[in-house]
Amino acid sequence: MVFLDIDNTLLSFSDYVREAMASGFAKYDLHPKTDDLDELMAIYDEVNGALWRQLERGEMTFDELIDVRCELIDVRWNRVFAAMGIDFDGRAFERYFRDALHESAIPEAGAKELLAYLHGKYTLCAASNGPYEQQVHRLEVGGMKDVFAHCFISEAVGAQKPDPAFFDHCFAKLRASGFPDLRPEETILIGDSLTSDIAGGKGYGMQTCWYRREPKPVPAGGEPDFIVDRLEHVQEIL
């Protein structure tokens, strides 16, 4: 049984952000204090990562994070714009950003080839933090959805990785649908996030494979069972 994260594992969220910033800044005639796209991405990653870590720690709910009626919608892009030196309504840009994300399905390098290799050898489950309809639609747009026996998305699950409740839901569904004796150690979770994928999977007793998209050290005590720097290297493990 193989669980696969979606964003920055199968579909490149980072490439989407780059595209959305380029197109959105042109659309709204926005001029950040630097034209260095890597620097702009670092600003976005810092702000967005901090918000998702709050979610993972239970300091905000997923509904609060995604509800366009909630004041938290003001947080992400207003903070990003403040750091970029842009004076613009972050709420308006957030709506643009989410609408464009819904149709975004930029594959990670080697993702489609990996799914073709795994499909038929293992039962595959998508395991993602995010809005259910959006994430499933993006898999469909990317031509990836049909290989998955189950799509476990946090909005529908009612909990998010690394919360054990997320995995409780997944295993309850799987045990009720043909795998009554399934044990966590018989499964593996492949993902890019040490804080949600690797910490969540390890904490639940699953095997874990960290897709290390960029050179980073492995923190002490958080070691995954496997590390790959390219998705095709998963074939050496499974």
PDB file of C-alpha atoms in Angstrom:
ATOM      1  CA  MET A   1       0.000   0.000   0.000  1.00  0.00           C
ATOM      2  CA  VAL A   2       1.566   3.278  -1.124  1.00  0.00           C
ATOM      3  CA  PHE A   3       0.397   6.719   0.042  1.00  0.00           C
ATOM      4  CA  LEU A   4       1.532   9.698  -2.045  1.00  0.00           C
ATOM      5  CA  ASP A   5       1.381  13.372  -1.185  1.00  0.00           C
ATOM      6  CA  ILE A   6       0.174  15.688  -3.959  1.00  0.00           C
ATOM      7  CA  ASP A   7       1.665  19.202  -3.692  1.00  0.00           C
ATOM      8  CA  ASN A   8       5.378  19.322  -4.463  1.00  0.00           C
ATOM      9  CA  THR A   9       5.409  15.533  -4.720  1.00  0.00           C
ATOM     10  CA  LEU A  10       3.186  14.701  -7.690  1.00  0.00           C
ATOM     11  CA  LEU A  11       2.164  18.217  -8.759  1.00  0.00           C
ATOM     12  CA  SER A  12       4.579  21.122  -8.502  1.00  0.00           C
ATOM     13  CA  PHE A  13       3.011  23.730  -6.253  1.00  0.00           C
ATOM     14  CA  SER A  14       6.221  25.758  -6.358  1.00  0.00           C
ATOM     15  CA  ASP A  15       6.154  25.999 -10.149  1.00  0.00           C
ATOM     16  CA  TYR A  16       2.508  27.025  -9.941  1.00  0.00           C
ATOM     17  CA  VAL A  17       3.334  29.828  -7.492  1.00  0.00           C
ATOM     18  CA  ARG A  18       6.015  31.119  -9.839  1.00  0.00           C
ATOM     19  CA  GLU A  19       3.557  31.130 -12.742  1.00  0.00           C
ATOM     20  CA  ALA A  20       0.791  32.725 -10.659  1.00  0.00           C
ATOM     21  CA  MET A  21       3.074  35.499  -9.435  1.00  0.00           C
ATOM     22  CA  ALA A  22       4.291  36.274 -12.957  1.00  0.00           C
ATOM     23  CA  SER A  23       0.806  36.298 -14.470  1.00  0.00           C
ATOM     24  CA  GLY A  24      -0.890  37.932 -11.477  1.00  0.00           C
ATOM     25  CA  PHE A  25       1.684  40.685 -11.114  1.00  0.00           C
ATOM     26  CA  ALA A  26       1.308  41.467 -14.819  1.00  0.00           C
ATOM     27  CA  LYS A  27      -2.504  41.371 -14.601  1.00  0.00           C
ATOM     28  CA  TYR A  28      -2.616  43.818 -11.682  1.00  0.00           C
ATOM     29  CA  ASP A  29       0.474  45.822 -12.736  1.00  0.00           C
ATOM     30  CA  LEU A  30       2.328  45.042  -9.509  1.00  0.00           C
ATOM     31  CA  HIS A  31       5.995  45.887  -9.054  1.00  0.00           C
ATOM     32  CA  PRO A  32       7.846  44.204  -6.171  1.00  0.00           C
ATOM     33  CA  LYS A  33      11.035  45.683  -4.761  1.00  0.00           C
ATOM     34  CA  THR A  34      13.070  43.057  -6.628  1.00  0.00           C
ATOM     35  CA  ASP A  35      12.768  41.268  -9.941  1.00  0.00           C
ATOM     36  CA  ASP A  36      14.652  38.241  -8.598  1.00  0.00           C
ATOM     37  CA  LEU A  37      12.082  35.437  -8.814  1.00  0.00           C
ATOM     38  CA  ASP A  38      14.053  33.216  -6.444  1.00  0.00           C
ATOM     39  CA  GLU A  39      13.987  35.968  -3.818  1.00  0.00           C
ATOM     40  CA  LEU A  40      10.246  36.445  -4.320  1.00  0.00           C
ATOM     41  CA  MET A  41       9.685  32.697  -3.980  1.00  0.00           C
ATOM     42  CA  ALA A  42      11.681  32.670  -0.742  1.00  0.00           C
ATOM     43  CA  ILE A  43       9.392  35.380   0.663  1.00  0.00           C
ATOM     44  CA  TYR A  44       6.266  33.473  -0.333  1.00  0.00           C
ATOM     45  CA  ASP A  45       7.614  30.175   1.004  1.00  0.00           C
ATOM     46  CA  GLU A  46       8.428  31.736   4.379  1.00  0.00           C
ATOM     47  CA  VAL A  47       4.949  33.231   4.817  1.00  0.00           C
ATOM     48  CA  ASN A  48       3.016  30.277   3.418  1.00  0.00           C
ATOM     49  CA  GLY A  49       5.125  27.727   5.304  1.00  0.00           C
ATOM     50  CA  ALA A  50       4.526  29.510   8.602  1.00  0.00           C
ATOM     51  CA  LEU A  51       0.754  29.409   8.041  1.00  0.00           C
ATOM     52  CA  TRP A  52       0.743  25.688   7.216  1.00  0.00           C
ATOM     53  CA  ARG A  53       2.887  24.905  10.273  1.00  0.00           C
ATOM     54  CA  GLN A  54       0.286  26.711  12.384  1.00  0.00           C
ATOM     55  CA  LEU A  55      -2.320  24.446  10.826  1.00  0.00           C
ATOM     56  CA  GLU A  56      -0.243  21.329  11.473  1.00  0.00           C
ATOM     57  CA  ARG A  57       0.185  22.344  15.127  1.00  0.00           C
ATOM     58  CA  GLY A  58      -3.567  22.858  15.486  1.00  0.00           C
ATOM     59  CA  GLU A  59      -3.265  26.607  16.042  1.00  0.00           C
ATOM     60  CA  MET A  60      -5.850  27.258  13.333  1.00  0.00           C
ATOM     61  CA  THR A  61      -8.429  25.083  11.644  1.00  0.00           C
ATOM     62  CA  PHE A  62      -8.405  24.131   7.991  1.00  0.00           C
ATOM     63  CA  ASP A  63     -11.798  25.785   7.530  1.00  0.00           C
ATOM     64  CA  GLU A  64     -10.313  29.036   8.810  1.00  0.00           C
ATOM     65  CA  LEU A  65      -7.420  28.784   6.396  1.00  0.00           C
ATOM     66  CA  ILE A  66      -9.483  28.164   3.257  1.00  0.00           C
ATOM     67  CA  ASP A  67     -12.724  30.055   3.986  1.00  0.00           C
ATOM     68  CA  VAL A  68     -12.791  33.079   1.673  1.00  0.00           C
ATOM     69  CA  ARG A  69     -15.229  34.747   4.074  1.00  0.00           C
ATOM     70  CA  CYS A  70     -12.797  34.491   6.968  1.00  0.00           C
ATOM     71  CA  GLU A  71     -10.437  37.310   7.921  1.00  0.00           C
ATOM     72  CA  LEU A  72      -7.533  34.866   7.651  1.00  0.00           C
ATOM     73  CA  ILE A  73      -7.762  35.267   3.888  1.00  0.00           C
ATOM     74  CA  ASP A  74      -6.235  38.687   4.540  1.00  0.00           C
ATOM     75  CA  VAL A  75      -3.126  37.136   6.034  1.00  0.00           C
ATOM     76  CA  ARG A  76      -1.179  35.297   3.330  1.00  0.00           C
ATOM     77  CA  TRP A  77      -0.833  37.694   0.418  1.00  0.00           C
ATOM     78  CA  ASN A  78      -0.989  40.830   2.532  1.00  0.00           C
ATOM     79  CA  ARG A  79       2.017  39.516   4.463  1.00  0.00           C
ATOM     80  CA  VAL A  80       3.732  38.487   1.239  1.00  0.00           C
ATOM     81  CA  PHE A  81       3.072  41.871  -0.362  1.00  0.00           C
ATOM     82  CA  ALA A  82       4.323  43.744   2.708  1.00  0.00           C
ATOM     83  CA  ALA A  83       7.609  41.843   2.511  1.00  0.00           C
ATOM     84  CA  MET A  84       7.826  42.453  -1.256  1.00  0.00           C
ATOM     85  CA  GLY A  85       7.145  46.170  -0.972  1.00  0.00           C
ATOM     86  CA  ILE A  86       3.845  45.935  -2.860  1.00  0.00           C
ATOM     87  CA  ASP A  87       0.838  48.074  -1.957  1.00  0.00           C
ATOM     88  CA  PHE A  88      -2.126  45.999  -3.147  1.00  0.00           C
ATOM     89  CA  ASP A  89      -5.183  44.237  -1.745  1.00  0.00           C
ATOM     90  CA  GLY A  90      -4.008  40.784  -0.665  1.00  0.00           C
ATOM     91  CA  ARG A  91      -7.599  39.569  -0.421  1.00  0.00           C
ATOM     92  CA  ALA A  92      -8.186  40.250  -4.131  1.00  0.00           C
ATOM     93  CA  PHE A  93      -4.950  38.547  -5.094  1.00  0.00           C
ATOM     94  CA  GLU A  94      -5.786  35.554  -2.886  1.00  0.00           C
ATOM     95  CA  ARG A  95      -8.990  35.007  -4.876  1.00  0.00           C
ATOM     96  CA  TYR A  96      -7.069  35.218  -8.153  1.00  0.00           C
ATOM     97  CA  PHE A  97      -4.426  32.835  -6.785  1.00  0.00           C
ATOM     98  CA  ARG A  98      -6.965  30.220  -5.654  1.00  0.00           C
ATOM     99  CA  ASP A  99      -8.975  30.349  -8.859  1.00  0.00           C
ATOM    100  CA  ALA A 100      -5.860  29.773 -10.932  1.00  0.00           C
ATOM    101  CA  LEU A 101      -4.645  26.994  -8.610  1.00  0.00           C
ATOM    102  CA  HIS A 102      -7.832  25.039  -9.171  1.00  0.00           C
ATOM    103  CA  GLU A 103      -6.817  24.450 -12.799  1.00  0.00           C
ATOM    104  CA  SER A 104      -3.099  24.009 -12.179  1.00  0.00           C
ATOM    105  CA  ALA A 105      -1.572  20.571 -12.718  1.00  0.00           C
ATOM    106  CA  ILE A 106       2.139  21.042 -13.375  1.00  0.00           C
ATOM    107  CA  PRO A 107       3.694  17.605 -12.809  1.00  0.00           C
ATOM    108  CA  GLU A 108       6.835  17.133 -10.780  1.00  0.00           C
ATOM    109  CA  ALA A 109       9.669  15.704 -12.853  1.00  0.00           C
ATOM    110  CA  GLY A 110       9.201  11.936 -13.034  1.00  0.00           C
ATOM    111  CA  ALA A 111       5.787  11.930 -11.343  1.00  0.00           C
ATOM    112  CA  LYS A 112       3.816  10.413 -14.214  1.00  0.00           C
ATOM    113  CA  GLU A 113       6.488   7.809 -14.838  1.00  0.00           C
ATOM    114  CA  LEU A 114       6.490   6.871 -11.161  1.00  0.00           C
ATOM    115  CA  LEU A 115       2.718   6.451 -11.072  1.00  0.00           C
ATOM    116  CA  ALA A 116       2.849   4.294 -14.208  1.00  0.00           C
ATOM    117  CA  TYR A 117       5.465   2.111 -12.517  1.00  0.00           C
ATOM    118  CA  LEU A 118       3.570   1.794  -9.218  1.00  0.00           C
ATOM    119  CA  HIS A 119       0.092   1.326 -10.693  1.00  0.00           C
ATOM    120  CA  GLY A 120      -0.801  -2.352 -10.781  1.00  0.00           C
ATOM    121  CA  LYS A 121       2.022  -3.298  -8.418  1.00  0.00           C
ATOM    122  CA  TYR A 122       0.551  -1.555  -5.366  1.00  0.00           C
ATOM    123  CA  THR A 123      -2.708  -0.082  -4.160  1.00  0.00           C
ATOM    124  CA  LEU A 124      -2.191   3.671  -4.419  1.00  0.00           C
ATOM    125  CA  CYS A 125      -3.727   6.313  -2.158  1.00  0.00           C
ATOM    126  CA  ALA A 126      -3.395  10.069  -2.497  1.00  0.00           C
ATOM    127  CA  ALA A 127      -2.798  11.722   0.887  1.00  0.00           C
ATOM    128  CA  SER A 128      -2.969  15.500   0.845  1.00  0.00           C
ATOM    129  CA  ASN A 129      -3.687  18.494   3.030  1.00  0.00           C
ATOM    130  CA  GLY A 130      -5.993  20.780   1.064  1.00  0.00           C
ATOM    131  CA  PRO A 131      -9.512  21.396  -0.231  1.00  0.00           C
ATOM    132  CA  TYR A 132     -11.036  18.135  -1.458  1.00  0.00           C
ATOM    133  CA  GLU A 133     -12.620  19.245  -4.728  1.00  0.00           C
ATOM    134  CA  GLN A 134      -9.593  21.317  -5.705  1.00  0.00           C
ATOM    135  CA  GLN A 135      -7.048  18.570  -5.092  1.00  0.00           C
ATOM    136  CA  VAL A 136      -9.054  15.835  -6.817  1.00  0.00           C
ATOM    137  CA  HIS A 137      -9.743  18.143  -9.768  1.00  0.00           C
ATOM    138  CA  ARG A 138      -6.052  18.927 -10.123  1.00  0.00           C
ATOM    139  CA  LEU A 139      -5.248  15.200 -10.216  1.00  0.00           C
ATOM    140  CA  GLU A 140      -7.880  14.823 -12.937  1.00  0.00           C
ATOM    141  CA  VAL A 141      -6.473  17.744 -14.943  1.00  0.00           C
ATOM    142  CA  GLY A 142      -3.012  16.215 -14.588  1.00  0.00           C
ATOM    143  CA  GLY A 143      -4.204  12.807 -15.798  1.00  0.00           C
ATOM    144  CA  MET A 144      -3.288  11.158 -12.494  1.00  0.00           C
ATOM    145  CA  LYS A 145      -6.528  10.511 -10.651  1.00  0.00           C
ATOM    146  CA  ASP A 146      -7.450   7.152 -12.198  1.00  0.00           C
ATOM    147  CA  VAL A 147      -4.466   5.316 -10.681  1.00  0.00           C
ATOM    148  CA  PHE A 148      -5.658   6.012  -7.125  1.00  0.00           C
ATOM    149  CA  ALA A 149      -7.918   3.609  -5.263  1.00  0.00           C
ATOM    150  CA  HIS A 150      -8.566   6.310  -2.643  1.00  0.00           C
ATOM    151  CA  CYS A 151      -8.027  10.068  -2.393  1.00  0.00           C
ATOM    152  CA  PHE A 152      -7.616  11.035   1.254  1.00  0.00           C
ATOM    153  CA  ILE A 153      -7.808  14.845   1.346  1.00  0.00           C
ATOM    154  CA  SER A 154      -7.785  16.653   4.672  1.00  0.00           C
ATOM    155  CA  GLU A 155     -10.899  18.759   4.073  1.00  0.00           C
ATOM    156  CA  ALA A 156     -12.987  15.599   3.555  1.00  0.00           C
ATOM    157  CA  VAL A 157     -11.130  13.591   6.194  1.00  0.00           C
ATOM    158  CA  GLY A 158     -11.717  16.213   8.873  1.00  0.00           C
ATOM    159  CA  ALA A 159      -8.082  16.217  10.001  1.00  0.00           C
ATOM    160  CA  GLN A 160      -4.757  17.002   8.379  1.00  0.00           C
ATOM    161  CA  LYS A 161      -1.330  15.422   8.340  1.00  0.00           C
ATOM    162  CA  PRO A 162       0.508  14.958  10.704  1.00  0.00           C
ATOM    163  CA  ASP A 163      -2.502  14.509  13.024  1.00  0.00           C
ATOM    164  CA  PRO A 164      -2.979  10.794  13.794  1.00  0.00           C
ATOM    165  CA  ALA A 165      -6.709  11.349  13.195  1.00  0.00           C
ATOM    166  CA  PHE A 166      -5.931  11.790   9.501  1.00  0.00           C
ATOM    167  CA  PHE A 167      -4.354   8.343   9.379  1.00  0.00           C
ATOM    168  CA  ASP A 168      -7.034   6.811  11.601  1.00  0.00           C
ATOM    169  CA  HIS A 169      -9.553   7.790   8.928  1.00  0.00           C
ATOM    170  CA  CYS A 170      -7.420   6.430   6.083  1.00  0.00           C
ATOM    171  CA  PHE A 171      -6.836   3.052   7.710  1.00  0.00           C
ATOM    172  CA  ALA A 172     -10.456   2.696   8.802  1.00  0.00           C
ATOM    173  CA  LYS A 173     -11.556   3.228   5.195  1.00  0.00           C
ATOM    174  CA  LEU A 174      -8.981   0.808   3.848  1.00  0.00           C
ATOM    175  CA  ARG A 175      -9.761  -1.904   6.396  1.00  0.00           C
ATOM    176  CA  ALA A 176     -13.440  -1.610   5.521  1.00  0.00           C
ATOM    177  CA  SER A 177     -12.768  -1.868   1.787  1.00  0.00           C
ATOM    178  CA  GLY A 178     -10.839  -5.092   1.369  1.00  0.00           C
ATOM    179  CA  PHE A 179      -7.830  -4.773   3.658  1.00  0.00           C
ATOM    180  CA  PRO A 180      -9.180  -5.811   7.086  1.00  0.00           C
ATOM    181  CA  ASP A 181      -5.788  -6.688   8.562  1.00  0.00           C
ATOM    182  CA  LEU A 182      -3.786  -3.786   7.126  1.00  0.00           C
ATOM    183  CA  ARG A 183      -1.046  -2.598   9.476  1.00  0.00           C
ATOM    184  CA  PRO A 184       0.770   0.757   9.224  1.00  0.00           C
ATOM    185  CA  GLU A 185       4.163  -0.932   8.897  1.00  0.00           C
ATOM    186  CA  GLU A 186       2.916  -2.585   5.693  1.00  0.00           C
ATOM    187  CA  THR A 187       2.479   0.820   4.064  1.00  0.00           C
ATOM    188  CA  ILE A 188       4.717   3.648   2.941  1.00  0.00           C
ATOM    189  CA  LEU A 189       4.076   7.390   2.677  1.00  0.00           C
ATOM    190  CA  ILE A 190       6.006   9.334   0.039  1.00  0.00           C
ATOM    191  CA  GLY A 191       6.070  13.113   0.402  1.00  0.00           C
ATOM    192  CA  ASP A 192       8.142  16.275   0.407  1.00  0.00           C
ATOM    193  CA  SER A 193       7.250  17.660   3.844  1.00  0.00           C
ATOM    194  CA  LEU A 194       9.224  16.619   6.903  1.00  0.00           C
ATOM    195  CA  THR A 195       6.648  18.200   9.224  1.00  0.00           C
ATOM    196  CA  SER A 196       3.461  16.715   7.741  1.00  0.00           C
ATOM    197  CA  ASP A 197       4.351  13.696   5.579  1.00  0.00           C
ATOM    198  CA  ILE A 198       7.398  12.256   7.307  1.00  0.00           C
ATOM    199  CA  ALA A 199       6.509  13.214  10.882  1.00  0.00           C
ATOM    200  CA  GLY A 200       2.910  12.102  10.385  1.00  0.00           C
ATOM    201  CA  GLY A 201       3.754   8.802   8.741  1.00  0.00           C
ATOM    202  CA  LYS A 202       6.529   7.920  11.208  1.00  0.00           C
ATOM    203  CA  GLY A 203       4.330   8.840  14.145  1.00  0.00           C
ATOM    204  CA  TYR A 204       1.688   6.432  12.911  1.00  0.00           C
ATOM    205  CA  GLY A 205       4.109   3.572  12.349  1.00  0.00           C
ATOM    206  CA  MET A 206       4.232   3.764   8.555  1.00  0.00           C
ATOM    207  CA  GLN A 207       7.372   3.546   6.499  1.00  0.00           C
ATOM    208  CA  THR A 208       8.296   6.915   5.051  1.00  0.00           C
ATOM    209  CA  CYS A 209      10.121   8.165   1.970  1.00  0.00           C
ATOM    210  CA  TRP A 210      11.189  11.792   1.880  1.00  0.00           C
ATOM    211  CA  TYR A 211      11.201  13.354  -1.575  1.00  0.00           C
ATOM    212  CA  ARG A 212      13.936  15.909  -0.982  1.00  0.00           C
ATOM    213  CA  ARG A 213      13.334  18.447  -3.740  1.00  0.00           C
ATOM    214  CA  GLU A 214      16.239  20.631  -2.626  1.00  0.00           C
ATOM    215  CA  PRO A 215      19.438  19.818  -0.723  1.00  0.00           C
ATOM    216  CA  LYS A 216      18.538  19.883   2.960  1.00  0.00           C
ATOM    217  CA  PRO A 217      19.945  18.168   6.045  1.00  0.00           C
ATOM    218  CA  VAL A 218      17.872  15.530   7.790  1.00  0.00           C
ATOM    219  CA  PRO A 219      16.975  16.739  11.310  1.00  0.00           C
ATOM    220  CA  ALA A 220      18.017  14.505  14.188  1.00  0.00           C
ATOM    221  CA  GLY A 221      15.120  12.387  15.378  1.00  0.00           C
ATOM    222  CA  GLY A 222      13.110  12.956  12.216  1.00  0.00           C
ATOM    223  CA  GLU A 223      14.901  10.583   9.894  1.00  0.00           C
ATOM    224  CA  PRO A 224      12.705   9.024   7.184  1.00  0.00           C
ATOM    225  CA  ASP A 225      13.231   5.399   6.238  1.00  0.00           C
ATOM    226  CA  PHE A 226      14.244   6.416   2.724  1.00  0.00           C
ATOM    227  CA  ILE A 227      15.365   9.600   0.978  1.00  0.00           C
ATOM    228  CA  VAL A 228      15.141  10.263  -2.753  1.00  0.00           C
ATOM    229  CA  ASP A 229      16.226  13.398  -4.575  1.00  0.00           C
ATOM    230  CA  ARG A 230      14.461  12.350  -7.773  1.00  0.00           C
ATOM    231  CA  LEU A 231      11.121  10.559  -8.023  1.00  0.00           C
ATOM    232  CA  GLU A 232      12.476   7.880 -10.359  1.00  0.00           C
ATOM    233  CA  HIS A 233      14.701   6.701  -7.511  1.00  0.00           C
ATOM    234  CA  VAL A 234      11.578   5.444  -5.718  1.00  0.00           C
ATOM    235  CA  GLN A 235      11.697   2.520  -8.127  1.00  0.00           C
ATOM    236  CA  GLU A 236      14.893   1.400  -6.367  1.00  0.00           C
ATOM    237  CA  ILE A 237      12.900   1.120  -3.123  1.00  0.00           C
ATOM    238  CA  LEU A 238       9.570  -0.343  -4.268  1.00  0.00           C
TER     239      LEU A 238
END
